Coordinates of C-alpha atoms in Angstrom, one line a residue:
X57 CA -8.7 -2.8 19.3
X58 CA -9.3 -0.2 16.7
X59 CA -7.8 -0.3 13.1
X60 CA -5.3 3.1 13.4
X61 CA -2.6 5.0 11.4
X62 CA 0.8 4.6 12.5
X63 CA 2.9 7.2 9.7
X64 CA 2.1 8.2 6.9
X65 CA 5.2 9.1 4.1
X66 CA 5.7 10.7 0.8
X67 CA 7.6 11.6 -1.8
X68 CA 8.2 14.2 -4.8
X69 CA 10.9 11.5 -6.1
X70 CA 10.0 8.1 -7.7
X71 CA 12.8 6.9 -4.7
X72 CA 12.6 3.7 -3.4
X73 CA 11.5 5.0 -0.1
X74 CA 9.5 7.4 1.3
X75 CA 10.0 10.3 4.2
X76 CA 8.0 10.1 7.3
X77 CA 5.4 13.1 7.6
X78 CA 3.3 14.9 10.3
X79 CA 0.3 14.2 7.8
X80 CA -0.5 13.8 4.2
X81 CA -3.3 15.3 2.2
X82 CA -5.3 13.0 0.0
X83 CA -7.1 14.2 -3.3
X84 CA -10.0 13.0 -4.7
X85 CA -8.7 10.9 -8.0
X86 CA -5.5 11.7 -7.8
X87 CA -3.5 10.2 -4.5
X88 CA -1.1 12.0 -2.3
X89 CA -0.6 15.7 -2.9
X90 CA 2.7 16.1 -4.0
X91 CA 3.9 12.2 -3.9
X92 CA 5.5 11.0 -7.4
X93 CA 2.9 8.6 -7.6
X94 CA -0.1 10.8 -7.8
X95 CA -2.4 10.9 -10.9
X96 CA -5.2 9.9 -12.8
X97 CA -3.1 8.1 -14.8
X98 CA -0.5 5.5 -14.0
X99 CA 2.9 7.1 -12.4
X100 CA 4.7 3.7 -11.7
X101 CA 7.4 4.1 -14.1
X102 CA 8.1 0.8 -15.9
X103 CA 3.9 0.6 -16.4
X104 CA 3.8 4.3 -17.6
X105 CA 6.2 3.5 -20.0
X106 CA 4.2 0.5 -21.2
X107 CA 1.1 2.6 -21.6
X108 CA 0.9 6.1 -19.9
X109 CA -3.0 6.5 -20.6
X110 CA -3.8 3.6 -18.0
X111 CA -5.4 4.4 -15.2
X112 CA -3.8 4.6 -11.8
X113 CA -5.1 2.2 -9.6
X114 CA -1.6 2.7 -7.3
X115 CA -2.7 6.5 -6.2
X116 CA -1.8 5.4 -2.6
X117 CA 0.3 2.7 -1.1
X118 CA -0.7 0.7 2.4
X119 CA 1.2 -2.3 4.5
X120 CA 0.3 -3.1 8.0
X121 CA 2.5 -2.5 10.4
X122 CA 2.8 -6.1 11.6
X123 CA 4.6 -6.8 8.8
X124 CA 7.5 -5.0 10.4
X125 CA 7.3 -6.9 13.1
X126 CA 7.2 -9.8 11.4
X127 CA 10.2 -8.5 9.4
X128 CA 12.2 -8.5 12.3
X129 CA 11.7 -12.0 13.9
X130 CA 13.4 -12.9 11.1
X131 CA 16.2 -10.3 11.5
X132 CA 15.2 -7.4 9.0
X133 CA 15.3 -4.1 10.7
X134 CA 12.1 -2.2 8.2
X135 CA 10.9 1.4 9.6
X136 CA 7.6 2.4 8.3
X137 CA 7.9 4.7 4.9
X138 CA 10.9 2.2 4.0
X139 CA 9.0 0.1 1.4
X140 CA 7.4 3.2 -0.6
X141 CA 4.4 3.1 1.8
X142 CA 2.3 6.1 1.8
X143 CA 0.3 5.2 5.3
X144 CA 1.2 2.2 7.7
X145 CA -1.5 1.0 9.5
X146 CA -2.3 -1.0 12.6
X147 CA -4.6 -3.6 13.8
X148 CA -5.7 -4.2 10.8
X149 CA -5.2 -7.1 8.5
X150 CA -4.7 -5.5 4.8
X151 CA -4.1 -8.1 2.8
X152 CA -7.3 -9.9 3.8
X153 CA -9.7 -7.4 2.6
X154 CA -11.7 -7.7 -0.7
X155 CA -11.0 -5.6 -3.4
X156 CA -13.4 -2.8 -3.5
X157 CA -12.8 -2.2 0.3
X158 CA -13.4 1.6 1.6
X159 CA -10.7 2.9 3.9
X160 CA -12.4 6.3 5.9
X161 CA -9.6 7.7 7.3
X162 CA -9.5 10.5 10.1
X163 CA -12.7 12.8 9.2
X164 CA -13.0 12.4 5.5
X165 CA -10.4 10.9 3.7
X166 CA -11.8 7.3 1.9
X167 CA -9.7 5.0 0.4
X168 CA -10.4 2.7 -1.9
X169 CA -8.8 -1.3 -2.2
X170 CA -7.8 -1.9 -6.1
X171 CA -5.1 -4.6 -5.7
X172 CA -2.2 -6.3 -4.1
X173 CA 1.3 -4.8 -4.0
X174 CA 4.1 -7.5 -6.2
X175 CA 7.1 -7.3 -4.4
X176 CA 9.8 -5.9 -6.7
X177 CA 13.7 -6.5 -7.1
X178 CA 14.0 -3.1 -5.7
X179 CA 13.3 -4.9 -2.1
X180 CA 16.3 -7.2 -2.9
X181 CA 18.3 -4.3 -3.6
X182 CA 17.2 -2.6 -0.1
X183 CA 18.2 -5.2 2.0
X184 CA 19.8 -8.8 0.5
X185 CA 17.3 -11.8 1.3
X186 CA 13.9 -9.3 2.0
X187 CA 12.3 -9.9 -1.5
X188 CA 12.0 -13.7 -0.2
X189 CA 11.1 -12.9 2.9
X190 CA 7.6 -10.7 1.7
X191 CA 6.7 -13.5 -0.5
X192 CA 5.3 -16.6 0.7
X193 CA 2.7 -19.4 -0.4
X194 CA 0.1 -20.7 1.3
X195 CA -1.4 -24.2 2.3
X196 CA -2.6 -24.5 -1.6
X197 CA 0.6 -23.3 -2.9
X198 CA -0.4 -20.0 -3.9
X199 CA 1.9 -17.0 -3.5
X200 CA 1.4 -14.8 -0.7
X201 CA 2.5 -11.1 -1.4
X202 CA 3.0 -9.3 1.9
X203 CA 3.9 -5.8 0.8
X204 CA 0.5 -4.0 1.2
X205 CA -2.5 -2.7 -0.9
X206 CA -3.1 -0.4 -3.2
X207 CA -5.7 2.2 -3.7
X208 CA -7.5 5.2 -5.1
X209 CA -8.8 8.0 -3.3
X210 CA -12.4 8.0 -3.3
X211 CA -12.7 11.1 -1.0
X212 CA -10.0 13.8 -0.4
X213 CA -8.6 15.1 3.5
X214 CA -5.7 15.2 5.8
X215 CA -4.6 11.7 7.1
X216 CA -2.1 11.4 10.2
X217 CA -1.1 9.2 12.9
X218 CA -3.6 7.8 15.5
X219 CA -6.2 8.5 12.8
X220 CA -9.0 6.1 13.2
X221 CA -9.5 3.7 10.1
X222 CA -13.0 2.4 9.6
X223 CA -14.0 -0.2 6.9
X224 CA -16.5 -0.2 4.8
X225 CA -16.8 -4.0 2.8
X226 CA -18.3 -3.4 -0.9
X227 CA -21.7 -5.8 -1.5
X228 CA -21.4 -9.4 -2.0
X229 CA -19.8 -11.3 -3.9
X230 CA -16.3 -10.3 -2.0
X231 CA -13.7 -10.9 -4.3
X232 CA -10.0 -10.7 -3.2
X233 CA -7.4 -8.4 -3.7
X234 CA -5.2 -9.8 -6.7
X235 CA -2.1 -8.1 -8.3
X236 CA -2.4 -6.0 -11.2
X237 CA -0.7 -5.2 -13.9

């Protein structure tokens, strides 16, 4: 099965959320054009107000789309877009891939992995009981984030649904995708 694009989403707003489009344009260094969180510098706002010179290493926002699914078993109804996602992807396993990871996307669009997604209170405050439900641990005890990656844009283009996503590991050592401050 091939690793695809489901939606991709945006927003001129630092809203929770973002709104479904027919496709997004990515820019070299800078993210989404036109999404709040584009820069070269940070654009979340409680790390921008921390130190606005860092760089942003949250241009662009990813989650699988299996984590809806997932979601739902468990009775949370989450559209794609819903968690601030700028592209939701499918048949692919995100949260597995080391940082460092090229996305190509559709003909030239590359995307590249910087770190995990840290679930906020702002999930909470979507829908009661969610927050817990995309965090987890694993057999060590180790918590599992299952909001999505993060990631710069390495090469600018149009991204859109049924867009084929091919990945492209970085050399060994692989070393996991961590959250960052």
């Amino acid at each position: 099965m091939n690793s695809t694009v489901v939606v991709v989403s945006s927003s001129k707003t630092h809203s929770f959320s973002k709104l479904n489009q027919a496709s997004i344009n990515l820019i070299e260094g800078i993210g989404v054009q036109g999404d709040a969180h584009a820069g070269k510098s940070i654009k979340h706002i409680y790390l921008a107000k921390k130190d606005p010179s860092r760089p942003n290493i949250r241009q662009i926002h990813l989650i699988q789309s299996e984590l809806f699914e997932e979601l739902a078993e468990q009775g949370f109804d989450v559209e794609a877009g819903q968690l601030g996602e700028n592209v939701t992807t499918q048949g692919l396993d995100l949260l597995s891939l080391p940082t460092g990871t090229q996305l190509k996307i559709g003909e030239n669009a590359v995307i590249e992995l910087t770190a995990l997604r840290n679930p906020c209170v702002q999930i909470h405050n979507f829908k009661k009981g969610l927050l817990k439900a995309v965090m987890g641990k694993d057999d060590d005890g180790k918590v599992v984030r299952k909001v999505g990656v993060m990631g710069i844009v390495a090469a600018g283009g149009e991204v859109k649904p049924n867009d084929v996503i091919e990945v492209i590991f970085p050399e060994q050592p692989h070393s996991p995708l961590q959250y960052v401050w």
